[in-house]
């Protein structure tokens, strides 16, 4: 994304992205959409749902997230488990 999302939260109309996405989904119901905002903001071009993943920011981990999403992982519990499985790093100053 160029950080100029086409969605305005105050209007409930579908964005152009969503209109085109619905056409694609009609042709391929198994399709998935990933939206990456390099500079995350308060709007998105497509809302999160089981076939849409929004990612804010960028690092090498983005590729892993996209891979997991492509494999079918897009439930709240999956992401909770993923977050909870991350080791906590203790700061030496507070140890």
Coordinates of C-alpha atoms in Angstrom, one line a residue:
X1 CA 0.0 0.0 0.0
X2 CA 1.1 3.6 -0.6
X3 CA -0.5 4.6 2.8
X4 CA -3.3 6.2 0.9
X5 CA -6.0 3.7 1.7
X6 CA -9.2 4.1 -0.2
X7 CA -11.4 3.3 2.8
X8 CA -12.9 6.0 4.9
X9 CA -14.2 4.6 8.2
X10 CA -17.1 7.1 8.4
X11 CA -18.6 5.8 5.1
X12 CA -19.7 2.2 5.0
X13 CA -19.4 1.8 1.2
X14 CA -17.1 -0.9 -0.1
X15 CA -13.7 0.3 -1.3
X16 CA -12.6 -0.3 -4.9
X17 CA -10.2 -3.0 -3.6
X18 CA -13.2 -4.8 -2.0
X19 CA -15.3 -4.6 -5.1
X20 CA -12.5 -6.1 -7.2
X21 CA -11.8 -8.7 -4.4
X22 CA -15.4 -9.9 -4.5
X23 CA -15.1 -10.5 -8.3
X24 CA -12.0 -12.5 -7.8
X25 CA -13.6 -14.5 -4.9
X26 CA -16.6 -15.4 -7.2
X27 CA -14.1 -16.9 -9.7
X28 CA -11.9 -18.6 -7.0
X29 CA -13.6 -19.0 -3.6
X30 CA -10.3 -20.3 -2.2
X31 CA -8.4 -17.2 -3.0
X32 CA -6.8 -15.2 -0.2
X33 CA -5.8 -11.5 -0.1
X34 CA -2.8 -10.1 1.9
X35 CA -2.6 -6.3 2.3
X36 CA 0.7 -4.9 3.6
X37 CA 1.0 -1.3 4.8
X38 CA 4.6 -0.4 5.2
X39 CA 3.5 2.5 7.4
X40 CA 0.4 1.2 9.2
X41 CA -2.4 3.7 9.7
X42 CA -5.9 3.6 11.1
X43 CA -7.6 2.6 7.8
X44 CA -7.3 -0.4 5.6
X45 CA -8.3 -1.1 2.0
X46 CA -9.9 -4.4 3.0
X47 CA -11.2 -5.5 6.5
X48 CA -9.7 -8.5 8.2
X49 CA -11.8 -11.7 7.6
X50 CA -11.0 -15.3 7.0
X51 CA -9.9 -14.6 3.4
X52 CA -8.1 -11.3 4.1
X53 CA -5.0 -10.6 6.2
X54 CA -3.8 -7.1 6.9
X55 CA -0.2 -6.6 8.0
X56 CA 1.2 -3.4 9.4
X57 CA 4.9 -2.8 9.1
X58 CA 7.5 -4.9 7.5
X59 CA 10.3 -7.3 8.4
X60 CA 11.5 -10.8 7.4
X61 CA 8.7 -12.2 9.6
X62 CA 6.1 -10.9 7.0
X63 CA 7.0 -13.8 4.7
X64 CA 6.4 -16.3 7.4
X65 CA 3.0 -14.7 8.3
X66 CA 1.9 -14.8 4.6
X67 CA 3.0 -18.5 4.4
X68 CA 1.0 -19.4 7.5
X69 CA -2.0 -17.5 6.1
X70 CA -1.7 -19.2 2.7
X71 CA -1.8 -22.6 4.6
X72 CA -5.1 -21.7 6.2
X73 CA -4.1 -20.1 9.5
X74 CA -6.3 -17.1 10.1
X75 CA -8.2 -17.7 13.3
X76 CA -7.8 -15.6 16.4
X77 CA -6.7 -18.7 18.4
X78 CA -4.0 -19.4 15.8
X79 CA -2.5 -15.9 16.2
X80 CA -2.9 -16.0 20.0
X81 CA -0.9 -19.3 20.1
X82 CA 1.7 -17.9 17.7
X83 CA 2.2 -14.8 20.0
X84 CA 2.3 -16.9 23.2
X85 CA 4.8 -19.3 21.7
X86 CA 7.4 -16.5 21.3
X87 CA 10.1 -16.6 23.9
X88 CA 10.4 -13.6 26.2
X89 CA 13.7 -11.8 26.3
X90 CA 14.8 -10.5 29.6
X91 CA 16.5 -7.2 29.7
X92 CA 19.9 -7.5 31.4
X93 CA 19.3 -4.1 33.1
X94 CA 16.2 -5.5 34.9
X95 CA 17.5 -9.0 35.6

